[in-house]
JSON list of C-alpha atoms in Angstrom, two decimals:
[
{"chain": "A", "resi": 60, "resn": "MET", "atom": "CA", "xyz": [-62.61, 54.97, -45.13]},
{"chain": "A", "resi": 61, "resn": "ASN", "atom": "CA", "xyz": [-58.86, 54.91, -44.88]},
{"chain": "A", "resi": 62, "resn": "LYS", "atom": "CA", "xyz": [-58.89, 57.74, -42.33]},
{"chain": "A", "resi": 63, "resn": "ASN", "atom": "CA", "xyz": [-61.41, 55.90, -40.15]},
{"chain": "A", "resi": 64, "resn": "PHE", "atom": "CA", "xyz": [-59.38, 52.72, -40.43]},
{"chain": "A", "resi": 65, "resn": "ILE", "atom": "CA", "xyz": [-56.20, 54.53, -39.46]},
{"chain": "A", "resi": 66, "resn": "LYS", "atom": "CA", "xyz": [-57.93, 56.16, -36.48]},
{"chain": "A", "resi": 67, "resn": "SER", "atom": "CA", "xyz": [-59.36, 52.82, -35.33]},
{"chain": "A", "resi": 68, "resn": "PHE", "atom": "CA", "xyz": [-56.06, 51.07, -35.79]},
{"chain": "A", "resi": 69, "resn": "GLY", "atom": "CA", "xyz": [-54.27, 53.82, -33.87]},
{"chain": "A", "resi": 70, "resn": "LEU", "atom": "CA", "xyz": [-56.74, 53.53, -31.01]},
{"chain": "A", "resi": 71, "resn": "VAL", "atom": "CA", "xyz": [-56.35, 49.76, -30.81]},
{"chain": "A", "resi": 72, "resn": "LEU", "atom": "CA", "xyz": [-52.57, 50.09, -30.95]},
{"chain": "A", "resi": 73, "resn": "SER", "atom": "CA", "xyz": [-52.64, 52.64, -28.12]},
{"chain": "A", "resi": 74, "resn": "VAL", "atom": "CA", "xyz": [-54.71, 50.30, -25.96]},
{"chain": "A", "resi": 75, "resn": "ILE", "atom": "CA", "xyz": [-52.32, 47.41, -26.67]},
{"chain": "A", "resi": 76, "resn": "ILE", "atom": "CA", "xyz": [-49.27, 49.53, -25.82]},
{"chain": "A", "resi": 77, "resn": "ALA", "atom": "CA", "xyz": [-50.89, 50.84, -22.63]},
{"chain": "A", "resi": 78, "resn": "GLY", "atom": "CA", "xyz": [-51.78, 47.30, -21.59]},
{"chain": "A", "resi": 79, "resn": "PHE", "atom": "CA", "xyz": [-48.25, 46.14, -22.32]},
{"chain": "A", "resi": 80, "resn": "PHE", "atom": "CA", "xyz": [-46.67, 48.82, -20.16]},
{"chain": "A", "resi": 81, "resn": "THR", "atom": "CA", "xyz": [-49.19, 48.23, -17.36]},
{"chain": "A", "resi": 82, "resn": "SER", "atom": "CA", "xyz": [-48.38, 44.53, -17.44]},
{"chain": "A", "resi": 83, "resn": "CYS", "atom": "CA", "xyz": [-44.65, 45.30, -17.36]},
{"chain": "A", "resi": 84, "resn": "GLN", "atom": "CA", "xyz": [-45.13, 47.61, -14.39]},
{"chain": "A", "resi": 85, "resn": "LYS", "atom": "CA", "xyz": [-47.06, 44.91, -12.53]},
{"chain": "A", "resi": 86, "resn": "ASP", "atom": "CA", "xyz": [-44.34, 42.37, -13.32]},
{"chain": "A", "resi": 87, "resn": "ASP", "atom": "CA", "xyz": [-41.66, 44.78, -12.12]},
{"chain": "A", "resi": 88, "resn": "ALA", "atom": "CA", "xyz": [-43.60, 45.42, -8.91]},
{"chain": "A", "resi": 89, "resn": "ALA", "atom": "CA", "xyz": [-44.02, 41.69, -8.26]},
{"chain": "A", "resi": 90, "resn": "THR", "atom": "CA", "xyz": [-40.32, 41.14, -8.92]},
{"chain": "A", "resi": 91, "resn": "GLY", "atom": "CA", "xyz": [-39.43, 43.94, -6.51]},
{"chain": "A", "resi": 92, "resn": "ILE", "atom": "CA", "xyz": [-41.58, 42.41, -3.78]},
{"chain": "A", "resi": 93, "resn": "ASP", "atom": "CA", "xyz": [-40.20, 38.91, -4.34]},
{"chain": "A", "resi": 94, "resn": "ASN", "atom": "CA", "xyz": [-36.62, 40.18, -4.31]},
{"chain": "A", "resi": 95, "resn": "PHE", "atom": "CA", "xyz": [-37.15, 42.10, -1.08]},
{"chain": "A", "resi": 96, "resn": "VAL", "atom": "CA", "xyz": [-38.73, 39.09, 0.63]},
{"chain": "A", "resi": 97, "resn": "GLN", "atom": "CA", "xyz": [-36.02, 36.74, -0.62]},
{"chain": "A", "resi": 98, "resn": "LEU", "atom": "CA", "xyz": [-33.11, 38.99, 0.28]},
{"chain": "A", "resi": 99, "resn": "SER", "atom": "CA", "xyz": [-34.61, 39.83, 3.67]},
{"chain": "A", "resi": 100, "resn": "THR", "atom": "CA", "xyz": [-35.13, 36.17, 4.55]},
{"chain": "A", "resi": 101, "resn": "ARG", "atom": "CA", "xyz": [-31.65, 35.20, 3.39]},
{"chain": "A", "resi": 102, "resn": "GLY", "atom": "CA", "xyz": [-30.19, 38.17, 5.25]},
{"chain": "A", "resi": 103, "resn": "ILE", "atom": "CA", "xyz": [-31.72, 36.90, 8.49]},
{"chain": "A", "resi": 104, "resn": "GLU", "atom": "CA", "xyz": [-30.45, 33.38, 7.80]},
{"chain": "A", "resi": 105, "resn": "THR", "atom": "CA", "xyz": [-26.89, 34.45, 7.10]},
{"chain": "A", "resi": 106, "resn": "GLY", "atom": "CA", "xyz": [-26.91, 37.08, 9.83]},
{"chain": "A", "resi": 107, "resn": "PHE", "atom": "CA", "xyz": [-27.97, 34.61, 12.50]},
{"chain": "A", "resi": 108, "resn": "GLY", "atom": "CA", "xyz": [-26.19, 31.52, 11.17]},
{"chain": "A", "resi": 109, "resn": "LEU", "atom": "CA", "xyz": [-29.41, 29.67, 10.36]},
{"chain": "A", "resi": 110, "resn": "GLY", "atom": "CA", "xyz": [-30.38, 26.86, 8.00]},
{"chain": "A", "resi": 111, "resn": "MET", "atom": "CA", "xyz": [-28.05, 26.38, 5.05]},
{"chain": "A", "resi": 112, "resn": "ALA", "atom": "CA", "xyz": [-26.25, 29.56, 6.08]},
{"chain": "A", "resi": 113, "resn": "GLY", "atom": "CA", "xyz": [-24.95, 28.20, 9.38]},
{"chain": "A", "resi": 114, "resn": "CYS", "atom": "CA", "xyz": [-24.91, 25.67, 12.18]},
{"chain": "A", "resi": 115, "resn": "TYR", "atom": "CA", "xyz": [-28.24, 26.50, 13.79]},
{"chain": "A", "resi": 116, "resn": "GLU", "atom": "CA", "xyz": [-31.97, 26.14, 13.28]},
{"chain": "A", "resi": 117, "resn": "LEU", "atom": "CA", "xyz": [-34.37, 28.80, 14.51]},
{"chain": "A", "resi": 118, "resn": "VAL", "atom": "CA", "xyz": [-36.98, 28.03, 17.16]},
{"chain": "A", "resi": 119, "resn": "PHE", "atom": "CA", "xyz": [-40.25, 29.80, 16.43]},
{"chain": "A", "resi": 120, "resn": "PRO", "atom": "CA", "xyz": [-42.10, 31.94, 17.29]},
{"chain": "A", "resi": 121, "resn": "VAL", "atom": "CA", "xyz": [-39.82, 34.94, 16.89]},
{"chain": "A", "resi": 122, "resn": "THR", "atom": "CA", "xyz": [-40.40, 38.67, 16.73]},
{"chain": "A", "resi": 123, "resn": "VAL", "atom": "CA", "xyz": [-39.35, 40.50, 13.58]},
{"chain": "A", "resi": 124, "resn": "GLN", "atom": "CA", "xyz": [-38.46, 44.20, 13.68]},
{"chain": "A", "resi": 125, "resn": "PHE", "atom": "CA", "xyz": [-38.65, 46.38, 10.58]},
{"chain": "A", "resi": 126, "resn": "SER", "atom": "CA", "xyz": [-36.67, 49.50, 9.78]},
{"chain": "A", "resi": 127, "resn": "ASP", "atom": "CA", "xyz": [-39.54, 51.78, 10.87]},
{"chain": "A", "resi": 128, "resn": "GLY", "atom": "CA", "xyz": [-39.49, 50.23, 14.36]},
{"chain": "A", "resi": 129, "resn": "SER", "atom": "CA", "xyz": [-42.65, 48.18, 13.91]},
{"chain": "A", "resi": 130, "resn": "THR", "atom": "CA", "xyz": [-42.64, 44.54, 15.02]},
{"chain": "A", "resi": 131, "resn": "VAL", "atom": "CA", "xyz": [-44.61, 41.38, 14.34]},
{"chain": "A", "resi": 132, "resn": "GLU", "atom": "CA", "xyz": [-44.50, 37.86, 15.76]},
{"chain": "A", "resi": 133, "resn": "VAL", "atom": "CA", "xyz": [-44.15, 35.03, 13.25]},
{"chain": "A", "resi": 134, "resn": "THR", "atom": "CA", "xyz": [-44.59, 31.31, 13.84]},
{"chain": "A", "resi": 135, "resn": "ASP", "atom": "CA", "xyz": [-42.65, 29.74, 10.95]},
{"chain": "A", "resi": 136, "resn": "TYR", "atom": "CA", "xyz": [-40.81, 30.55, 7.72]},
{"chain": "A", "resi": 137, "resn": "PRO", "atom": "CA", "xyz": [-43.98, 30.99, 5.61]},
{"chain": "A", "resi": 138, "resn": "THR", "atom": "CA", "xyz": [-45.44, 33.52, 8.07]},
{"chain": "A", "resi": 139, "resn": "LEU", "atom": "CA", "xyz": [-42.04, 35.25, 8.25]},
{"chain": "A", "resi": 140, "resn": "LYS", "atom": "CA", "xyz": [-42.02, 35.70, 4.48]},
{"chain": "A", "resi": 141, "resn": "GLN", "atom": "CA", "xyz": [-45.65, 36.82, 4.45]},
{"chain": "A", "resi": 142, "resn": "ALA", "atom": "CA", "xyz": [-45.01, 39.41, 7.16]},
{"chain": "A", "resi": 143, "resn": "ILE", "atom": "CA", "xyz": [-42.08, 40.82, 5.18]},
{"chain": "A", "resi": 144, "resn": "ARG", "atom": "CA", "xyz": [-44.21, 40.88, 2.02]},
{"chain": "A", "resi": 145, "resn": "ASP", "atom": "CA", "xyz": [-47.08, 42.66, 3.81]},
{"chain": "A", "resi": 146, "resn": "TRP", "atom": "CA", "xyz": [-44.75, 45.27, 5.29]},
{"chain": "A", "resi": 147, "resn": "TYR", "atom": "CA", "xyz": [-43.12, 45.96, 1.92]},
{"chain": "A", "resi": 148, "resn": "ILE", "atom": "CA", "xyz": [-46.49, 46.45, 0.22]},
{"chain": "A", "resi": 149, "resn": "ALA", "atom": "CA", "xyz": [-47.80, 48.61, 3.08]},
{"chain": "A", "resi": 150, "resn": "ASN", "atom": "CA", "xyz": [-44.78, 50.87, 2.66]},
{"chain": "A", "resi": 151, "resn": "GLY", "atom": "CA", "xyz": [-45.39, 51.37, -1.04]},
{"chain": "A", "resi": 152, "resn": "GLY", "atom": "CA", "xyz": [-42.44, 49.31, -2.21]},
{"chain": "A", "resi": 153, "resn": "ARG", "atom": "CA", "xyz": [-40.04, 52.07, -1.23]},
{"chain": "A", "resi": 154, "resn": "PRO", "atom": "CA", "xyz": [-37.74, 50.37, 1.34]},
{"chain": "A", "resi": 155, "resn": "GLN", "atom": "CA", "xyz": [-34.06, 50.49, 0.45]},
{"chain": "A", "resi": 156, "resn": "PRO", "atom": "CA", "xyz": [-31.82, 47.40, 0.48]},
{"chain": "A", "resi": 157, "resn": "ASN", "atom": "CA", "xyz": [-30.24, 48.50, 3.78]},
{"chain": "A", "resi": 158, "resn": "ASN", "atom": "CA", "xyz": [-33.65, 48.71, 5.48]},
{"chain": "A", "resi": 159, "resn": "ARG", "atom": "CA", "xyz": [-34.44, 45.03, 5.71]},
{"chain": "A", "resi": 160, "resn": "PRO", "atom": "CA", "xyz": [-35.87, 43.46, 8.87]},
{"chain": "A", "resi": 161, "resn": "THR", "atom": "CA", "xyz": [-34.06, 41.66, 11.65]},
{"chain": "A", "resi": 162, "resn": "LEU", "atom": "CA", "xyz": [-34.94, 39.45, 14.64]},
{"chain": "A", "resi": 163, "resn": "VAL", "atom": "CA", "xyz": [-35.58, 40.76, 18.14]},
{"chain": "A", "resi": 164, "resn": "PHE", "atom": "CA", "xyz": [-33.65, 39.19, 21.01]},
{"chain": "A", "resi": 165, "resn": "PRO", "atom": "CA", "xyz": [-33.94, 36.93, 22.89]},
{"chain": "A", "resi": 166, "resn": "ILE", "atom": "CA", "xyz": [-34.24, 34.08, 20.41]},
{"chain": "A", "resi": 167, "resn": "GLN", "atom": "CA", "xyz": [-33.72, 30.33, 20.67]},
{"chain": "A", "resi": 168, "resn": "VAL", "atom": "CA", "xyz": [-31.74, 28.23, 18.22]},
{"chain": "A", "resi": 169, "resn": "ILE", "atom": "CA", "xyz": [-30.97, 24.52, 18.00]},
{"chain": "A", "resi": 170, "resn": "ASN", "atom": "CA", "xyz": [-27.38, 23.55, 17.30]},
{"chain": "A", "resi": 171, "resn": "GLN", "atom": "CA", "xyz": [-26.10, 20.45, 15.52]},
{"chain": "A", "resi": 172, "resn": "ALA", "atom": "CA", "xyz": [-25.93, 18.53, 18.80]},
{"chain": "A", "resi": 173, "resn": "GLY", "atom": "CA", "xyz": [-29.61, 19.11, 19.51]},
{"chain": "A", "resi": 174, "resn": "GLU", "atom": "CA", "xyz": [-28.94, 21.67, 22.25]},
{"chain": "A", "resi": 175, "resn": "ILE", "atom": "CA", "xyz": [-31.48, 24.47, 22.65]},
{"chain": "A", "resi": 176, "resn": "ILE", "atom": "CA", "xyz": [-29.59, 27.74, 23.03]},
{"chain": "A", "resi": 177, "resn": "THR", "atom": "CA", "xyz": [-31.17, 30.95, 24.26]},
{"chain": "A", "resi": 178, "resn": "VAL", "atom": "CA", "xyz": [-29.46, 33.97, 22.70]},
{"chain": "A", "resi": 179, "resn": "ASP", "atom": "CA", "xyz": [-30.06, 37.21, 24.58]},
{"chain": "A", "resi": 180, "resn": "THR", "atom": "CA", "xyz": [-27.84, 39.77, 22.86]},
{"chain": "A", "resi": 181, "resn": "PRO", "atom": "CA", "xyz": [-26.24, 40.58, 19.50]},
{"chain": "A", "resi": 182, "resn": "GLN", "atom": "CA", "xyz": [-22.81, 39.87, 20.98]},
{"chain": "A", "resi": 183, "resn": "ALA", "atom": "CA", "xyz": [-23.90, 36.42, 22.15]},
{"chain": "A", "resi": 184, "resn": "MET", "atom": "CA", "xyz": [-25.17, 35.73, 18.62]},
{"chain": "A", "resi": 185, "resn": "LYS", "atom": "CA", "xyz": [-21.88, 36.87, 17.10]},
{"chain": "A", "resi": 186, "resn": "ASP", "atom": "CA", "xyz": [-20.02, 34.56, 19.49]},
{"chain": "A", "resi": 187, "resn": "LEU", "atom": "CA", "xyz": [-22.18, 31.62, 18.36]},
{"chain": "A", "resi": 188, "resn": "ILE", "atom": "CA", "xyz": [-21.56, 32.46, 14.72]},
{"chain": "A", "resi": 189, "resn": "ALA", "atom": "CA", "xyz": [-17.82, 32.57, 15.43]},
{"chain": "A", "resi": 190, "resn": "LEU", "atom": "CA", "xyz": [-18.04, 29.03, 16.83]},
{"chain": "A", "resi": 191, "resn": "CYS", "atom": "CA", "xyz": [-19.79, 28.01, 13.63]},
{"chain": "A", "resi": 192, "resn": "MET", "atom": "CA", "xyz": [-17.13, 29.39, 11.28]},
{"chain": "A", "resi": 193, "resn": "PRO", "atom": "CA", "xyz": [-14.72, 26.42, 11.53]},
{"chain": "A", "resi": 194, "resn": "VAL", "atom": "CA", "xyz": [-17.60, 24.10, 10.62]},
{"chain": "A", "resi": 195, "resn": "LEU", "atom": "CA", "xyz": [-18.38, 26.22, 7.56]},
{"chain": "A", "resi": 196, "resn": "GLY", "atom": "CA", "xyz": [-14.75, 26.48, 6.56]},
{"chain": "A", "resi": 197, "resn": "GLY", "atom": "CA", "xyz": [-14.48, 30.11, 7.64]},
{"chain": "A", "resi": 198, "resn": "GLY", "atom": "CA", "xyz": [-16.00, 31.35, 4.39]},
{"chain": "A", "resi": 199, "resn": "GLY", "atom": "CA", "xyz": [-17.94, 34.60, 4.35]},
{"chain": "A", "resi": 200, "resn": "HIS", "atom": "CA", "xyz": [-19.21, 36.64, 7.28]},
{"chain": "A", "resi": 201, "resn": "HIS", "atom": "CA", "xyz": [-22.80, 37.28, 8.17]},
{"chain": "A", "resi": 202, "resn": "GLY", "atom": "CA", "xyz": [-24.85, 39.35, 5.80]},
{"chain": "A", "resi": 203, "resn": "GLY", "atom": "CA", "xyz": [-27.56, 41.81, 6.68]},
{"chain": "A", "resi": 204, "resn": "GLY", "atom": "CA", "xyz": [-30.43, 41.13, 8.99]},
{"chain": "A", "resi": 205, "resn": "GLY", "atom": "CA", "xyz": [-28.00, 39.90, 11.63]},
{"chain": "A", "resi": 206, "resn": "PRO", "atom": "CA", "xyz": [-26.96, 40.97, 15.11]},
{"chain": "A", "resi": 207, "resn": "ASP", "atom": "CA", "xyz": [-25.49, 44.31, 14.02]},
{"chain": "A", "resi": 208, "resn": "SER", "atom": "CA", "xyz": [-28.45, 45.37, 11.90]},
{"chain": "A", "resi": 209, "resn": "LEU", "atom": "CA", "xyz": [-31.16, 45.97, 14.52]},
{"chain": "A", "resi": 210, "resn": "GLY", "atom": "CA", "xyz": [-32.57, 49.25, 13.34]},
{"chain": "A", "resi": 211, "resn": "GLY", "atom": "CA", "xyz": [-31.22, 48.84, 9.82]},
{"chain": "A", "resi": 212, "resn": "GLY", "atom": "CA", "xyz": [-27.74, 47.86, 8.74]},
{"chain": "A", "resi": 213, "resn": "HIS", "atom": "CA", "xyz": [-26.16, 47.10, 5.41]},
{"chain": "A", "resi": 214, "resn": "HIS", "atom": "CA", "xyz": [-26.98, 43.70, 4.00]},
{"chain": "A", "resi": 215, "resn": "GLY", "atom": "CA", "xyz": [-24.44, 41.47, 2.36]},
{"chain": "A", "resi": 216, "resn": "GLY", "atom": "CA", "xyz": [-24.97, 38.13, 0.76]},
{"chain": "A", "resi": 217, "resn": "GLY", "atom": "CA", "xyz": [-23.05, 35.96, 3.19]},
{"chain": "A", "resi": 218, "resn": "HIS", "atom": "CA", "xyz": [-22.34, 32.35, 2.35]},
{"chain": "A", "resi": 219, "resn": "HIS", "atom": "CA", "xyz": [-24.19, 29.13, 1.65]},
{"chain": "A", "resi": 220, "resn": "GLY", "atom": "CA", "xyz": [-27.49, 30.39, 0.36]},
{"chain": "A", "resi": 221, "resn": "GLY", "atom": "CA", "xyz": [-27.23, 33.97, 1.62]},
{"chain": "A", "resi": 222, "resn": "GLY", "atom": "CA", "xyz": [-27.38, 35.60, -1.80]},
{"chain": "A", "resi": 223, "resn": "PRO", "atom": "CA", "xyz": [-30.48, 36.13, -3.89]},
{"chain": "A", "resi": 224, "resn": "GLY", "atom": "CA", "xyz": [-29.97, 32.95, -5.84]},
{"chain": "A", "resi": 225, "resn": "GLY", "atom": "CA", "xyz": [-29.33, 30.66, -2.86]},
{"chain": "A", "resi": 226, "resn": "PRO", "atom": "CA", "xyz": [-31.81, 28.00, -1.87]},
{"chain": "A", "resi": 227, "resn": "GLY", "atom": "CA", "xyz": [-32.30, 29.21, 1.72]},
{"chain": "A", "resi": 228, "resn": "GLY", "atom": "CA", "xyz": [-34.77, 27.95, 4.30]},
{"chain": "A", "resi": 229, "resn": "PRO", "atom": "CA", "xyz": [-34.37, 25.60, 7.27]},
{"chain": "A", "resi": 230, "resn": "CYS", "atom": "CA", "xyz": [-32.44, 22.35, 6.88]},
{"chain": "A", "resi": 231, "resn": "PHE", "atom": "CA", "xyz": [-35.05, 20.59, 8.99]},
{"chain": "A", "resi": 232, "resn": "THR", "atom": "CA", "xyz": [-38.04, 21.22, 11.23]},
{"chain": "A", "resi": 233, "resn": "LEU", "atom": "CA", "xyz": [-38.96, 19.20, 14.29]},
{"chain": "A", "resi": 234, "resn": "VAL", "atom": "CA", "xyz": [-42.03, 16.99, 14.30]},
{"chain": "A", "resi": 235, "resn": "PHE", "atom": "CA", "xyz": [-43.83, 17.42, 17.61]},
{"chain": "A", "resi": 236, "resn": "PRO", "atom": "CA", "xyz": [-44.25, 16.24, 20.31]},
{"chain": "A", "resi": 237, "resn": "VAL", "atom": "CA", "xyz": [-40.60, 16.36, 21.36]},
{"chain": "A", "resi": 238, "resn": "THR", "atom": "CA", "xyz": [-39.03, 15.51, 24.72]},
{"chain": "A", "resi": 239, "resn": "VAL", "atom": "CA", "xyz": [-36.60, 18.05, 26.17]},
{"chain": "A", "resi": 240, "resn": "SER", "atom": "CA", "xyz": [-34.01, 17.07, 28.78]},
{"chain": "A", "resi": 241, "resn": "PHE", "atom": "CA", "xyz": [-32.66, 19.66, 31.23]},
{"chain": "A", "resi": 242, "resn": "PRO", "atom": "CA", "xyz": [-29.23, 19.72, 32.88]},
{"chain": "A", "resi": 243, "resn": "ASP", "atom": "CA", "xyz": [-30.73, 18.76, 36.26]},
{"chain": "A", "resi": 244, "resn": "GLY", "atom": "CA", "xyz": [-32.02, 15.49, 34.77]},
{"chain": "A", "resi": 245, "resn": "SER", "atom": "CA", "xyz": [-35.66, 16.53, 34.50]},
{"chain": "A", "resi": 246, "resn": "GLN", "atom": "CA", "xyz": [-37.56, 16.15, 31.25]},
{"chain": "A", "resi": 247, "resn": "VAL", "atom": "CA", "xyz": [-40.65, 17.70, 29.70]},
{"chain": "A", "resi": 248, "resn": "VAL", "atom": "CA", "xyz": [-42.70, 16.88, 26.62]},
{"chain": "A", "resi": 249, "resn": "VAL", "atom": "CA", "xyz": [-43.41, 19.87, 24.40]},
{"chain": "A", "resi": 250, "resn": "ASN", "atom": "CA", "xyz": [-46.11, 19.82, 21.76]},
{"chain": "A", "resi": 251, "resn": "SER", "atom": "CA", "xyz": [-45.25, 22.84, 19.63]},
{"chain": "A", "resi": 252, "resn": "PRO", "atom": "CA", "xyz": [-42.43, 25.23, 18.73]},
{"chain": "A", "resi": 253, "resn": "GLN", "atom": "CA", "xyz": [-43.99, 27.74, 21.12]},
{"chain": "A", "resi": 254, "resn": "GLU", "atom": "CA", "xyz": [-43.79, 25.29, 24.03]},
{"chain": "A", "resi": 255, "resn": "LEU", "atom": "CA", "xyz": [-40.21, 24.40, 23.10]},
{"chain": "A", "resi": 256, "resn": "GLY", "atom": "CA", "xyz": [-39.10, 28.02, 23.11]},
{"chain": "A", "resi": 257, "resn": "GLN", "atom": "CA", "xyz": [-40.94, 28.71, 26.36]},
{"chain": "A", "resi": 258, "resn": "ALA", "atom": "CA", "xyz": [-39.39, 25.68, 28.06]},
{"chain": "A", "resi": 259, "resn": "ALA", "atom": "CA", "xyz": [-35.88, 26.82, 27.12]},
{"chain": "A", "resi": 260, "resn": "HIS", "atom": "CA", "xyz": [-36.65, 30.39, 28.16]},
{"chain": "A", "resi": 261, "resn": "ASP", "atom": "CA", "xyz": [-38.03, 29.32, 31.54]},
{"chain": "A", "resi": 262, "resn": "TRP", "atom": "CA", "xyz": [-35.04, 27.09, 32.26]},
{"chain": "A", "resi": 263, "resn": "ASN", "atom": "CA", "xyz": [-32.55, 29.87, 31.56]},
{"chain": "A", "resi": 264, "resn": "LYS", "atom": "CA", "xyz": [-34.55, 32.37, 33.58]},
{"chain": "A", "resi": 265, "resn": "ASN", "atom": "CA", "xyz": [-34.76, 30.05, 36.60]},
{"chain": "A", "resi": 266, "resn": "ASN", "atom": "CA", "xyz": [-31.14, 28.88, 36.35]},
{"chain": "A", "resi": 267, "resn": "PRO", "atom": "CA", "xyz": [-28.99, 31.96, 35.67]},
{"chain": "A", "resi": 268, "resn": "GLY", "atom": "CA", "xyz": [-25.32, 31.32, 35.11]},
{"chain": "A", "resi": 269, "resn": "GLN", "atom": "CA", "xyz": [-25.80, 27.69, 34.09]},
{"chain": "A", "resi": 270, "resn": "HIS", "atom": "CA", "xyz": [-23.51, 26.75, 31.22]},
{"chain": "A", "resi": 271, "resn": "ALA", "atom": "CA", "xyz": [-25.25, 23.45, 30.49]},
{"chain": "A", "resi": 272, "resn": "ARG", "atom": "CA", "xyz": [-28.16, 23.68, 28.05]},
{"chain": "A", "resi": 273, "resn": "PRO", "atom": "CA", "xyz": [-31.49, 21.93, 27.54]},
{"chain": "A", "resi": 274, "resn": "GLU", "atom": "CA", "xyz": [-31.29, 19.22, 24.89]},
{"chain": "A", "resi": 275, "resn": "ILE", "atom": "CA", "xyz": [-33.65, 17.40, 22.58]},
{"chain": "A", "resi": 276, "resn": "VAL", "atom": "CA", "xyz": [-34.02, 13.74, 23.56]},
{"chain": "A", "resi": 277, "resn": "PHE", "atom": "CA", "xyz": [-33.28, 11.33, 20.72]},
{"chain": "A", "resi": 278, "resn": "PRO", "atom": "CA", "xyz": [-34.77, 9.69, 18.76]},
{"chain": "A", "resi": 279, "resn": "VAL", "atom": "CA", "xyz": [-36.67, 12.57, 17.21]},
{"chain": "A", "resi": 280, "resn": "THR", "atom": "CA", "xyz": [-38.50, 12.90, 13.91]},
{"chain": "A", "resi": 281, "resn": "VAL", "atom": "CA", "xyz": [-37.66, 15.79, 11.61]},
{"chain": "A", "resi": 282, "resn": "THR", "atom": "CA", "xyz": [-39.03, 17.03, 8.30]},
{"chain": "A", "resi": 283, "resn": "LEU", "atom": "CA", "xyz": [-36.35, 17.73, 5.70]},
{"chain": "A", "resi": 284, "resn": "LYS", "atom": "CA", "xyz": [-36.31, 20.46, 3.05]},
{"chain": "A", "resi": 285, "resn": "ASP", "atom": "CA", "xyz": [-37.87, 18.15, 0.47]},
{"chain": "A", "resi": 286, "resn": "GLY", "atom": "CA", "xyz": [-40.80, 17.35, 2.79]},
{"chain": "A", "resi": 287, "resn": "THR", "atom": "CA", "xyz": [-39.73, 13.84, 3.72]},
{"chain": "A", "resi": 288, "resn": "GLN", "atom": "CA", "xyz": [-39.67, 12.80, 7.37]},
{"chain": "A", "resi": 289, "resn": "VAL", "atom": "CA", "xyz": [-36.82, 10.86, 8.94]},
{"chain": "A", "resi": 290, "resn": "VAL", "atom": "CA", "xyz": [-36.14, 9.53, 12.43]},
{"chain": "A", "resi": 291, "resn": "VAL", "atom": "CA", "xyz": [-32.92, 10.90, 13.90]},
{"chain": "A", "resi": 292, "resn": "ASN", "atom": "CA", "xyz": [-31.41, 8.62, 16.52]},
{"chain": "A", "resi": 293, "resn": "SER", "atom": "CA", "xyz": [-28.40, 10.60, 17.71]},
{"chain": "A", "resi": 294, "resn": "LYS", "atom": "CA", "xyz": [-26.50, 13.87, 17.70]},
{"chain": "A", "resi": 295, "resn": "GLU", "atom": "CA", "xyz": [-24.23, 12.44, 15.03]},
{"chain": "A", "resi": 296, "resn": "GLU", "atom": "CA", "xyz": [-27.17, 11.76, 12.72]},
{"chain": "A", "resi": 297, "resn": "LEU", "atom": "CA", "xyz": [-28.52, 15.27, 13.27]},
{"chain": "A", "resi": 298, "resn": "GLN", "atom": "CA", "xyz": [-25.12, 16.73, 12.45]},
{"chain": "A", "resi": 299, "resn": "ALA", "atom": "CA", "xyz": [-24.97, 14.62, 9.29]},
{"chain": "A", "resi": 300, "resn": "ILE", "atom": "CA", "xyz": [-28.33, 16.05, 8.20]},
{"chain": "A", "resi": 301, "resn": "LYS", "atom": "CA", "xyz": [-27.03, 19.60, 8.65]},
{"chain": "A", "resi": 302, "resn": "GLU", "atom": "CA", "xyz": [-23.84, 18.83, 6.75]},
{"chain": "A", "resi": 303, "resn": "ALA", "atom": "CA", "xyz": [-25.75, 17.24, 3.87]},
{"chain": "A", "resi": 304, "resn": "CYS", "atom": "CA", "xyz": [-28.11, 20.22, 3.76]},
{"chain": "A", "resi": 305, "resn": "ARG", "atom": "CA", "xyz": [-25.24, 22.68, 3.47]},
{"chain": "A", "resi": 306, "resn": "GLY", "atom": "CA", "xyz": [-23.65, 20.58, 0.74]}
]
């Protein structure tokens, strides 16, 4: 009787222990995925001076390039994070910290004055970030995922939300439709981020060498990080939103 009890108890205990370690392994795997997604997203933000990490907001869609050379187009921050998650899982959770994704040029960003800037090269992006440094107090340089990391560079934390514990994400997103004004005085109404990016791209392509940039026409409605919507009536109000977001 005692022997049977001991055998049964030992079997139950083995099952419990096995289940415990399996659960721990699953938790560790989930943590590894979440960390990779978080650090990759923050690396892009700090590397390109976006959101809380800089002076600019990203215009979607953008193309993301992974360390194996594969690319995917994403339409917003949630799809960016999902694409990174999918790639990590597809690669068996083996990517190293210095193999995080980056953005493919050209990209468009919106500055604090509401100007839509097309960025064609890593050097042009670095120049924009340099302009942003006085606004940010000169603290910290860009972390990984930035202009120098196409094809896989080392990833630092950066500043203002660049590290794994930072809040991250865009300071605001535009509520469409939005009117865009061009340097020649013409205007166009765009109904999506895709149309906004295309309008800026077409203007720059058809007007090479122009230093003036397309601008958002105020007032414009934006959605803040907490989900509330506000009407922004001027460049000064937009700048105030960015400053409040960065803290």
